[in-house]
Amino acid sequence: MIEGILGKKIGMTEYFLDNGNAVVATVIEAGPCFVIQKKTTEKDGYEAVQIGFLEVKPQRVNKPMLGHFKKAGVAPLRHIAEFAAGGDEYNPGDEIKADVFEEGEIVDVVGTSKGKGFAGVMKRHHFSGQPASHGGMAHRRAGGIGSATYPARVWKGQRMAGHLGNERVTMQGLTVFKVDAERNLIVIKGSVPGPNGGLVTIKRTSKGGRTSAAA
């Protein structure tokens, strides 16, 4: 069984559990993905499959990649990723749909967070700020960033103002509420990184275990 699949975030909604409680959920278009290349232990030293997602015009793909897709017998694809998969279950040209996951399964979702540009320390690192009255002029400033004669430098990792967002984020331990194999849709508990329409990776959790949809 393949470890994961590529998808596109559709948006957020409410999902009603069997006990009537409403919880926040995210709808993801998971696939269809197509197998482009198969890695084997004999040739590559490990077992995996390379898959692609979202068809793209041939004019937008360079010649080496066009040949790569043609060899696999699939149309040019925009996004490519590699996932662990053993055995002879998948071969180049095979289609992988959302039904590789089951309802109640635990997954990790990886995406790129929304970029928010340059942000100060209160927004970026949740600093509490400095006195807002009594003549103070440093309301939202960070304050001191160093020490004294020693170490006479700024510590590595010092929290300061800077670019916020637009980075790879992983949400772990999310429950799959529903799988619609016909429309390649997966409903997942909670939120996932990125904007609507953003590329996400759904993979079996690294934490292990399963749970019911009512969890």
Coordinates of N, CA and C in Angstrom, one line a residue:
M1 N 0.8 -1.2 0.0 CA 0.0 0.0 0.0 C 0.9 1.2 0.0
I2 N 0.5 2.2 -0.8 CA 1.3 3.4 -0.9 C 1.2 4.3 0.4
E3 N 2.2 5.0 0.7 CA 2.3 5.7 2.0 C 1.4 6.9 2.0
G4 N 1.3 7.6 0.8 CA 0.6 8.9 0.8 C 0.1 9.2 -0.6
I5 N -0.5 10.4 -0.7 CA -1.0 10.9 -2.0 C -1.0 12.4 -2.0
L6 N -1.0 13.0 -3.2 CA -1.1 14.4 -3.4 C -2.5 14.9 -3.5
G7 N -2.8 16.1 -3.1 CA -4.2 16.6 -3.2 C -4.2 18.1 -3.2
K8 N -5.4 18.6 -3.3 CA -5.7 20.0 -3.4 C -6.7 20.4 -2.3
K9 N -6.4 21.4 -1.5 CA -7.3 21.8 -0.5 C -8.5 22.5 -1.1
I10 N -9.7 22.0 -0.8 CA -10.9 22.6 -1.4 C -11.5 23.7 -0.5
G11 N -11.6 23.4 0.8 CA -12.1 24.4 1.7 C -12.5 23.8 3.0
M12 N -13.1 24.5 3.9 CA -13.5 24.0 5.2 C -15.0 24.0 5.4
T13 N -15.5 23.1 6.2 CA -16.9 22.9 6.4 C -17.1 22.4 7.8
E14 N -18.4 22.1 8.1 CA -18.8 21.4 9.4 C -19.1 19.9 9.1
Y15 N -18.7 19.1 10.0 CA -19.1 17.7 9.9 C -19.8 17.2 11.2
F16 N -20.9 16.6 11.0 CA -21.7 16.2 12.2 C -21.4 14.7 12.5
L17 N -21.0 14.5 13.7 CA -20.8 13.2 14.2 C -22.0 12.4 14.5
D18 N -21.9 11.1 14.8 CA -23.1 10.3 15.1 C -23.8 10.8 16.4
N19 N -23.1 11.4 17.3 CA -23.8 11.9 18.5 C -24.4 13.3 18.3
G20 N -24.3 13.8 17.1 CA -24.9 15.1 16.8 C -24.0 16.3 17.0
N21 N -22.8 16.1 17.5 CA -21.9 17.2 17.7 C -21.3 17.6 16.3
A22 N -21.1 18.9 16.1 CA -20.6 19.4 14.9 C -19.1 19.8 15.1
V23 N -18.2 19.3 14.2 CA -16.8 19.6 14.4 C -16.3 20.2 13.1
V24 N -15.2 21.0 13.2 CA -14.6 21.6 12.0 C -13.9 20.5 11.2
A25 N -14.1 20.6 9.8 CA -13.4 19.7 9.0 C -12.9 20.4 7.7
T26 N -12.0 19.7 7.0 CA -11.5 20.2 5.7 C -11.7 19.2 4.6
V27 N -12.2 19.8 3.5 CA -12.4 18.9 2.3 C -11.2 19.0 1.4
I28 N -10.6 17.9 1.0 CA -9.4 17.8 0.2 C -9.7 16.9 -1.1
E29 N -9.4 17.5 -2.2 CA -9.4 16.7 -3.5 C -8.2 15.9 -3.5
A30 N -8.2 14.6 -3.2 CA -7.1 13.7 -3.1 C -7.0 12.9 -4.4
G31 N -6.2 13.3 -5.3 CA -6.0 12.6 -6.6 C -7.1 13.1 -7.6
P32 N -7.2 12.4 -8.7 CA -6.4 11.2 -9.0 C -5.0 11.5 -9.3
C33 N -4.1 10.6 -8.8 CA -2.7 10.7 -9.1 C -2.3 9.5 -10.0
F34 N -1.2 9.7 -10.7 CA -0.8 8.7 -11.7 C 0.7 8.3 -11.4
V35 N 0.9 7.0 -11.4 CA 2.3 6.5 -11.2 C 3.1 6.8 -12.4
I36 N 4.3 7.5 -12.2 CA 5.2 7.9 -13.2 C 6.4 6.9 -13.3
Q37 N 6.9 6.5 -12.1 CA 8.0 5.7 -12.1 C 8.0 4.8 -10.8
K38 N 8.6 3.6 -11.0 CA 8.6 2.7 -9.9 C 10.1 2.5 -9.5
K39 N 10.4 2.6 -8.2 CA 11.7 2.4 -7.7 C 11.7 1.0 -7.0
T40 N 12.8 0.2 -7.3 CA 12.9 -1.1 -6.8 C 14.2 -1.3 -6.0
T41 N 14.2 -2.3 -5.1 CA 15.4 -2.5 -4.3 C 16.6 -2.9 -5.2
E42 N 16.3 -3.7 -6.3 CA 17.4 -4.2 -7.1 C 18.1 -3.1 -7.9
K43 N 17.3 -2.1 -8.3 CA 17.9 -1.0 -9.2 C 18.2 0.2 -8.4
D44 N 17.4 0.6 -7.4 CA 17.5 1.8 -6.7 C 17.9 1.7 -5.3
G45 N 17.8 0.5 -4.7 CA 18.2 0.3 -3.3 C 17.1 0.5 -2.3
Y46 N 15.9 0.8 -2.8 CA 14.7 1.0 -2.0 C 13.5 0.9 -2.8
E47 N 12.3 0.7 -2.2 CA 11.1 0.5 -2.9 C 10.2 1.7 -2.7
A48 N 9.7 2.3 -3.8 CA 8.9 3.5 -3.8 C 8.2 3.7 -5.1
V49 N 7.3 4.6 -5.2 CA 6.7 5.0 -6.5 C 6.7 6.5 -6.6
Q50 N 6.9 7.0 -7.8 CA 6.8 8.4 -8.1 C 5.5 8.7 -8.7
I51 N 4.7 9.6 -8.1 CA 3.4 9.9 -8.7 C 3.3 11.4 -9.1
G52 N 2.3 11.7 -9.9 CA 2.1 13.0 -10.4 C 0.6 13.4 -10.2
F53 N 0.4 14.7 -10.0 CA -1.0 15.2 -9.8 C -1.2 16.4 -10.6
L54 N -2.4 16.6 -11.1 CA -2.9 17.8 -11.8 C -2.3 17.8 -13.2
E55 N -3.1 17.5 -14.2 CA -2.6 17.6 -15.6 C -2.3 19.0 -16.0
V56 N -1.3 19.2 -16.9 CA -0.8 20.5 -17.3 C -0.6 20.4 -18.8
K57 N -0.7 21.6 -19.5 CA -0.5 21.6 -20.9 C 1.0 21.2 -21.2
P58 N 1.2 20.4 -22.3 CA 2.5 20.0 -22.7 C 3.5 21.1 -22.9
Q59 N 3.0 22.3 -23.3 CA 3.8 23.5 -23.6 C 4.5 24.0 -22.3
R60 N 3.9 23.6 -21.2 CA 4.5 24.1 -19.9 C 5.5 23.1 -19.3
V61 N 5.8 22.1 -20.0 CA 6.8 21.0 -19.5 C 8.0 21.0 -20.4
N62 N 9.2 20.9 -19.9 CA 10.4 20.8 -20.7 C 10.5 19.4 -21.4
K63 N 11.4 19.3 -22.3 CA 11.4 18.0 -23.1 C 11.9 16.8 -22.3
P64 N 12.8 16.9 -21.4 CA 13.2 15.7 -20.6 C 12.0 15.2 -19.8
M65 N 11.2 16.1 -19.2 CA 10.0 15.7 -18.4 C 8.9 15.1 -19.3
L66 N 8.8 15.7 -20.6 CA 7.8 15.2 -21.5 C 8.1 13.7 -21.8
G67 N 9.4 13.4 -22.0 CA 9.8 12.1 -22.3 C 9.6 11.2 -21.1
H68 N 9.8 11.7 -19.9 CA 9.6 10.9 -18.7 C 8.1 10.6 -18.5
F69 N 7.2 11.5 -18.8 CA 5.8 11.2 -18.8 C 5.4 10.2 -19.9
K70 N 5.9 10.4 -21.1 CA 5.6 9.6 -22.2 C 6.0 8.1 -21.9
K71 N 7.1 7.9 -21.3 CA 7.6 6.6 -21.0 C 6.6 5.9 -20.0
A72 N 6.0 6.7 -19.1 CA 5.1 6.1 -18.2 C 3.7 5.9 -18.8
G73 N 3.5 6.6 -19.9 CA 2.1 6.5 -20.5 C 1.1 7.3 -19.9
V74 N 1.5 8.5 -19.3 CA 0.6 9.4 -18.7 C 0.7 10.8 -19.3
A75 N -0.3 11.6 -19.1 CA -0.3 13.0 -19.5 C 0.7 13.8 -18.6
P76 N 1.2 14.9 -19.2 CA 2.1 15.8 -18.3 C 1.4 16.2 -17.1
L77 N 2.1 16.2 -15.9 CA 1.5 16.5 -14.6 C 2.3 17.6 -14.0
R78 N 1.5 18.5 -13.2 CA 2.2 19.7 -12.6 C 3.0 19.3 -11.4
H79 N 2.5 18.5 -10.5 CA 3.2 18.2 -9.2 C 3.7 16.8 -9.2
I80 N 4.9 16.5 -8.7 CA 5.5 15.2 -8.7 C 6.0 15.0 -7.2
A81 N 5.8 13.8 -6.7 CA 6.3 13.4 -5.4 C 6.5 11.9 -5.4
E82 N 7.3 11.5 -4.4 CA 7.7 10.1 -4.2 C 7.2 9.6 -2.9
F83 N 6.6 8.4 -2.9 CA 6.1 7.8 -1.6 C 6.6 6.4 -1.5
A84 N 6.8 5.9 -0.3 CA 7.2 4.5 -0.1 C 6.0 3.6 -0.5
A85 N 6.3 2.5 -1.2 CA 5.3 1.6 -1.6 C 6.0 0.3 -2.0
G86 N 5.8 -0.8 -1.3 CA 6.4 -2.1 -1.6 C 5.6 -3.0 -2.5
G87 N 6.2 -4.0 -3.0 CA 5.5 -5.0 -3.7 C 5.2 -4.6 -5.2
D88 N 4.4 -5.4 -5.8 CA 4.0 -5.2 -7.2 C 2.6 -4.6 -7.4
E89 N 2.2 -3.9 -6.4 CA 0.8 -3.3 -6.5 C 0.7 -2.2 -7.5
Y90 N 1.7 -1.4 -7.7 CA 1.6 -0.2 -8.5 C 2.7 -0.3 -9.6
N91 N 2.3 0.1 -10.8 CA 3.2 0.1 -12.0 C 3.0 1.4 -12.7
P92 N 3.9 1.9 -13.5 CA 3.8 3.1 -14.3 C 2.5 3.2 -15.1
G93 N 1.8 4.3 -15.0 CA 0.5 4.4 -15.7 C -0.7 4.2 -14.8
D94 N -0.5 3.5 -13.7 CA -1.6 3.2 -12.8 C -2.2 4.5 -12.2
E95 N -3.5 4.5 -12.0 CA -4.2 5.6 -11.3 C -4.4 5.3 -9.9
I96 N -4.1 6.3 -9.0 CA -4.3 6.2 -7.6 C -5.4 7.2 -7.1
K97 N -6.4 6.7 -6.5 CA -7.5 7.5 -6.1 C -7.6 7.7 -4.6
A98 N -8.6 8.4 -4.1 CA -8.7 8.8 -2.7 C -9.0 7.5 -1.9
D99 N -9.4 6.4 -2.5 CA -9.8 5.3 -1.7 C -8.6 4.5 -1.1
V100 N -7.4 5.0 -1.3 CA -6.2 4.4 -0.6 C -6.3 4.6 0.9
F101 N -7.2 5.6 1.3 CA -7.4 5.8 2.7 C -8.8 5.3 3.1
E102 N -9.0 5.0 4.4 CA -10.2 4.5 4.9 C -10.8 5.5 5.9
E103 N -12.1 5.5 6.1 CA -12.7 6.3 7.1 C -12.3 5.8 8.5
G104 N -11.9 6.8 9.3 CA -11.4 6.5 10.6 C -9.9 6.4 10.7
E105 N -9.2 6.4 9.5 CA -7.8 6.3 9.5 C -7.1 7.6 10.0
I106 N -5.9 7.5 10.6 CA -5.2 8.7 11.1 C -4.2 9.1 10.0
V107 N -4.1 10.4 9.7 CA -3.2 10.8 8.6 C -2.4 12.1 9.1
D108 N -1.3 12.4 8.4 CA -0.6 13.6 8.6 C -0.8 14.4 7.3
V109 N -1.0 15.7 7.4 CA -1.2 16.5 6.2 C -0.1 17.6 6.1
V110 N 0.6 17.7 5.0 CA 1.6 18.6 4.8 C 1.2 19.7 3.8
G111 N 1.4 20.9 4.1 CA 1.1 22.0 3.1 C 2.0 23.2 3.4
T112 N 1.8 24.2 2.5 CA 2.5 25.5 2.7 C 1.6 26.5 3.2
S113 N 2.0 27.1 4.4 CA 1.1 28.0 5.1 C 1.0 29.3 4.3
K114 N 0.0 30.1 4.6 CA -0.3 31.3 3.9 C 0.8 32.3 4.2
G115 N 1.4 33.0 3.2 CA 2.4 34.0 3.4 C 1.7 35.3 3.9
K116 N 2.3 35.9 5.0 CA 1.7 37.1 5.6 C 2.7 38.3 5.5
G117 N 3.8 38.1 4.8 CA 4.7 39.2 4.6 C 5.5 39.5 5.9
F118 N 6.1 40.7 6.0 CA 6.9 41.1 7.1 C 6.0 41.4 8.3
A119 N 6.3 40.8 9.5 CA 5.5 40.9 10.7 C 6.4 41.2 11.9
G120 N 5.8 41.9 12.8 CA 6.5 42.3 14.0 C 6.5 41.1 15.0
V121 N 7.2 41.3 16.1 CA 7.3 40.2 17.1 C 6.0 39.9 17.8
M122 N 5.1 40.8 17.9 CA 3.8 40.5 18.6 C 2.9 39.6 17.7
K123 N 3.0 39.8 16.4 CA 2.2 39.0 15.5 C 2.9 37.7 15.2
R124 N 4.2 37.8 15.0 CA 5.0 36.7 14.6 C 5.3 35.7 15.7
H125 N 5.6 36.2 16.9 CA 6.0 35.3 18.0 C 5.1 35.5 19.3
H126 N 4.1 36.3 19.1 CA 3.1 36.4 20.2 C 3.7 37.1 21.5
F127 N 4.6 38.0 21.2 CA 5.1 38.8 22.4 C 4.0 39.6 23.0
S128 N 4.1 39.9 24.3 CA 3.0 40.7 24.9 C 3.1 42.2 24.7
G129 N 4.2 42.6 24.2 CA 4.4 44.1 24.0 C 4.9 44.8 25.2
Q130 N 5.1 46.1 25.1 CA 5.7 46.9 26.2 C 4.6 47.8 26.6
P131 N 4.8 48.6 27.7 CA 3.8 49.5 28.2 C 3.1 50.3 27.2
A132 N 1.8 50.4 27.2 CA 1.1 51.1 26.2 C 0.8 52.6 26.6
S133 N 1.2 53.0 27.8 CA 0.9 54.3 28.2 C 2.1 54.9 29.0
H134 N 1.9 56.0 29.7 CA 2.9 56.6 30.6 C 4.1 57.1 29.7
G135 N 3.8 57.5 28.5 CA 4.8 58.2 27.7 C 5.7 57.2 27.0
G136 N 5.5 55.9 27.1 CA 6.3 54.9 26.4 C 6.2 55.0 24.9
M137 N 7.3 54.8 24.2 CA 7.2 54.9 22.7 C 7.6 53.5 22.1
A138 N 7.7 52.5 22.9 CA 8.1 51.2 22.4 C 7.0 50.2 22.5
H139 N 5.7 50.6 22.2 CA 4.5 49.8 22.5 C 4.6 48.4 21.9
R140 N 5.0 48.2 20.7 CA 5.0 46.9 20.0 C 6.4 46.4 19.7
R141 N 7.4 47.1 20.3 CA 8.8 46.7 19.9 C 9.2 45.5 20.7
A142 N 10.3 44.8 20.3 CA 10.8 43.6 20.9 C 11.6 43.8 22.2
G143 N 12.2 45.0 22.3 CA 13.1 45.2 23.4 C 14.5 44.7 23.1
G144 N 15.3 44.5 24.1 CA 16.7 44.1 23.9 C 16.8 42.7 23.2
I145 N 17.8 42.6 22.4 CA 18.0 41.3 21.7 C 19.4 40.7 22.0
G146 N 20.2 41.3 22.9 CA 21.5 40.8 23.2 C 21.7 40.7 24.7
S147 N 22.9 40.4 25.1 CA 23.3 40.4 26.5 C 24.2 41.5 26.8
A148 N 25.3 41.3 27.5 CA 26.3 42.3 27.8 C 27.6 42.1 27.1
T149 N 28.7 42.4 27.8 CA 30.0 42.2 27.2 C 30.2 40.7 26.7
Y150 N 29.6 39.8 27.5 CA 29.5 38.4 27.0 C 28.1 38.1 26.8
P151 N 27.6 37.5 25.7 CA 28.5 37.0 24.6 C 28.9 38.0 23.6
A152 N 28.4 39.3 23.7 CA 28.7 40.3 22.8 C 28.3 40.0 21.4
R153 N 27.1 39.3 21.3 CA 26.6 39.0 20.0 C 25.1 38.7 20.2
V154 N 24.4 38.5 19.1 CA 23.0 38.1 19.1 C 22.9 36.6 19.1
W155 N 22.2 35.9 20.0 CA 22.1 34.5 20.0 C 21.4 34.0 18.8
K156 N 21.9 32.8 18.3 CA 21.2 32.1 17.2 C 19.8 31.8 17.6
G157 N 18.8 32.0 16.7 CA 17.5 31.6 16.9 C 16.7 32.7 17.7
Q158 N 17.3 33.9 17.9 CA 16.7 35.0 18.6 C 15.4 35.4 17.9
R159 N 14.3 35.4 18.6 CA 13.0 35.8 18.0 C 13.0 37.3 17.7
M160 N 12.8 37.6 16.4 CA 12.8 39.0 16.0 C 11.7 39.1 14.9
A161 N 11.5 40.4 14.5 CA 10.6 40.6 13.4 C 11.1 40.0 12.1
G162 N 10.2 39.7 11.2 CA 10.7 39.1 10.0 C 9.5 38.5 9.2
H163 N 9.9 37.7 8.1 CA 8.9 37.2 7.3 C 8.0 36.1 8.0
L164 N 6.7 36.2 7.8 CA 5.8 35.3 8.5 C 5.0 34.5 7.5
G165 N 5.0 33.2 7.7 CA 4.2 32.3 6.8 C 5.0 31.9 5.6
N166 N 4.3 31.2 4.6 CA 4.9 30.7 3.4 C 6.0 29.7 3.7
E167 N 5.7 28.8 4.6 CA 6.7 27.8 5.0 C 6.0 26.4 5.1
R168 N 6.7 25.4 5.0 CA 6.2 24.0 5.1 C 5.7 23.7 6.5
V169 N 4.4 23.3 6.6 CA 3.8 23.0 7.9 C 3.2 21.6 7.8
T170 N 3.4 20.8 8.9 CA 2.8 19.5 9.0 C 1.8 19.4 10.1
M171 N 0.5 19.0 9.8 CA -0.5 18.8 10.9 C -0.6 17.3 11.1
Q172 N -0.3 16.8 12.3 CA -0.2 15.4 12.6 C -1.5 14.9 13.3
G173 N -1.8 13.6 13.1 CA -2.8 12.9 13.8 C -4.2 13.4 13.5
L174 N -4.5 13.7 12.2 CA -5.9 14.1 11.8 C -6.7 12.9 11.4
T175 N -8.0 12.8 11.8 CA -8.8 11.7 11.5 C -9.5 11.9 10.1
V176 N -9.6 10.8 9.3 CA -10.3 10.8 8.1 C -11.8 10.6 8.4
F177 N -12.7 11.6 8.2 CA -14.1 11.4 8.5 C -14.8 10.6 7.4
K178 N -14.5 11.0 6.1 CA -15.3 10.5 5.0 C -14.4 10.4 3.8
V179 N -14.6 9.3 3.0 CA -13.9 9.2 1.7 C -14.9 9.0 0.6
D180 N -14.8 9.9 -0.4 CA -15.7 9.8 -1.6 C -14.8 9.4 -2.8
A181 N -14.7 8.1 -3.1 CA -13.8 7.7 -4.1 C -14.3 8.1 -5.5
E182 N -15.6 8.3 -5.7 CA -16.0 8.6 -7.1 C -15.6 10.1 -7.4
R183 N -15.6 11.0 -6.4 CA -15.3 12.4 -6.7 C -13.9 12.7 -6.2
N184 N -13.2 11.7 -5.6 CA -11.8 11.8 -5.1 C -11.8 12.9 -4.0
L185 N -12.7 12.8 -3.1 CA -12.7 13.8 -2.0 C -12.5 13.1 -0.7
I186 N -11.8 13.8 0.2 CA -11.5 13.3 1.6 C -11.9 14.4 2.5
V187 N -12.7 14.0 3.5 CA -13.1 15.0 4.6 C -12.2 14.6 5.8
I188 N -11.4 15.6 6.3 CA -10.5 15.4 7.4 C -10.8 16.3 8.5
K189 N -10.7 15.7 9.7 CA -11.0 16.5 10.9 C -10.0 17.7 11.1
G190 N -10.5 18.8 11.5 CA -9.6 20.0 11.7 C -9.2 20.7 10.5
S191 N -8.2 21.6 10.7 CA -7.7 22.4 9.6 C -6.4 21.9 9.1
V192 N -6.1 22.3 7.8 CA -4.8 21.9 7.2 C -4.1 23.2 6.7
P193 N -2.8 23.2 6.6 CA -2.1 24.4 6.2 C -2.5 24.8 4.8
G194 N -2.4 26.2 4.5 CA -2.4 26.7 3.2 C -3.8 27.3 2.8
P195 N -3.8 28.0 1.7 CA -5.1 28.5 1.2 C -5.9 27.5 0.4
N196 N -7.2 27.8 0.1 CA -8.0 27.0 -0.7 C -7.3 26.9 -2.1
G197 N -7.3 25.7 -2.6 CA -6.6 25.5 -3.9 C -5.1 25.2 -3.8
G198 N -4.6 25.2 -2.5 CA -3.2 24.9 -2.3 C -2.9 23.4 -2.3
L199 N -1.7 23.1 -2.7 CA -1.2 21.7 -2.8 C -0.9 21.2 -1.4
V200 N -1.4 20.0 -1.1 CA -1.2 19.3 0.2 C -0.8 17.9 -0.1
T201 N -0.1 17.3 0.9 CA 0.3 15.9 0.9 C -0.4 15.2 2.0
I202 N -1.1 14.2 1.7 CA -1.8 13.4 2.7 C -1.1 12.1 2.9
K203 N -0.6 11.7 4.0 CA 0.2 10.5 4.2 C -0.2 9.8 5.5
R204 N 0.0 8.5 5.6 CA -0.3 7.8 6.8 C 0.5 8.3 7.9
T205 N -0.1 8.4 9.1 CA 0.6 9.1 10.2 C 1.9 8.4 10.6
S206 N 2.8 9.3 11.0 CA 4.1 8.7 11.5 C 4.0 8.3 13.0
K207 N 2.9 8.7 13.6 CA 2.7 8.3 15.0 C 2.1 6.9 15.2
G208 N 1.5 6.4 14.2 CA 0.9 5.1 14.3 C -0.5 5.1 14.9
G209 N -1.3 4.0 14.7 CA -2.6 3.9 15.3 C -3.7 4.3 14.4
R210 N -4.9 3.9 14.8 CA -6.2 4.3 14.1 C -7.2 4.7 15.2
T211 N -8.3 5.3 14.7 CA -9.3 5.7 15.6 C -10.6 5.7 14.9
S212 N -11.7 5.8 15.6 CA -13.0 5.9 15.0 C -13.3 7.3 14.5
A213 N -14.3 7.4 13.6 CA -14.7 8.7 13.0 C -15.3 9.6 14.1
A214 N -15.7 9.0 15.2 CA -16.4 9.8 16.2 C -15.4 10.4 17.2
A215 N -14.1 10.1 17.0 CA -13.1 10.6 18.0 C -12.9 12.1 17.8

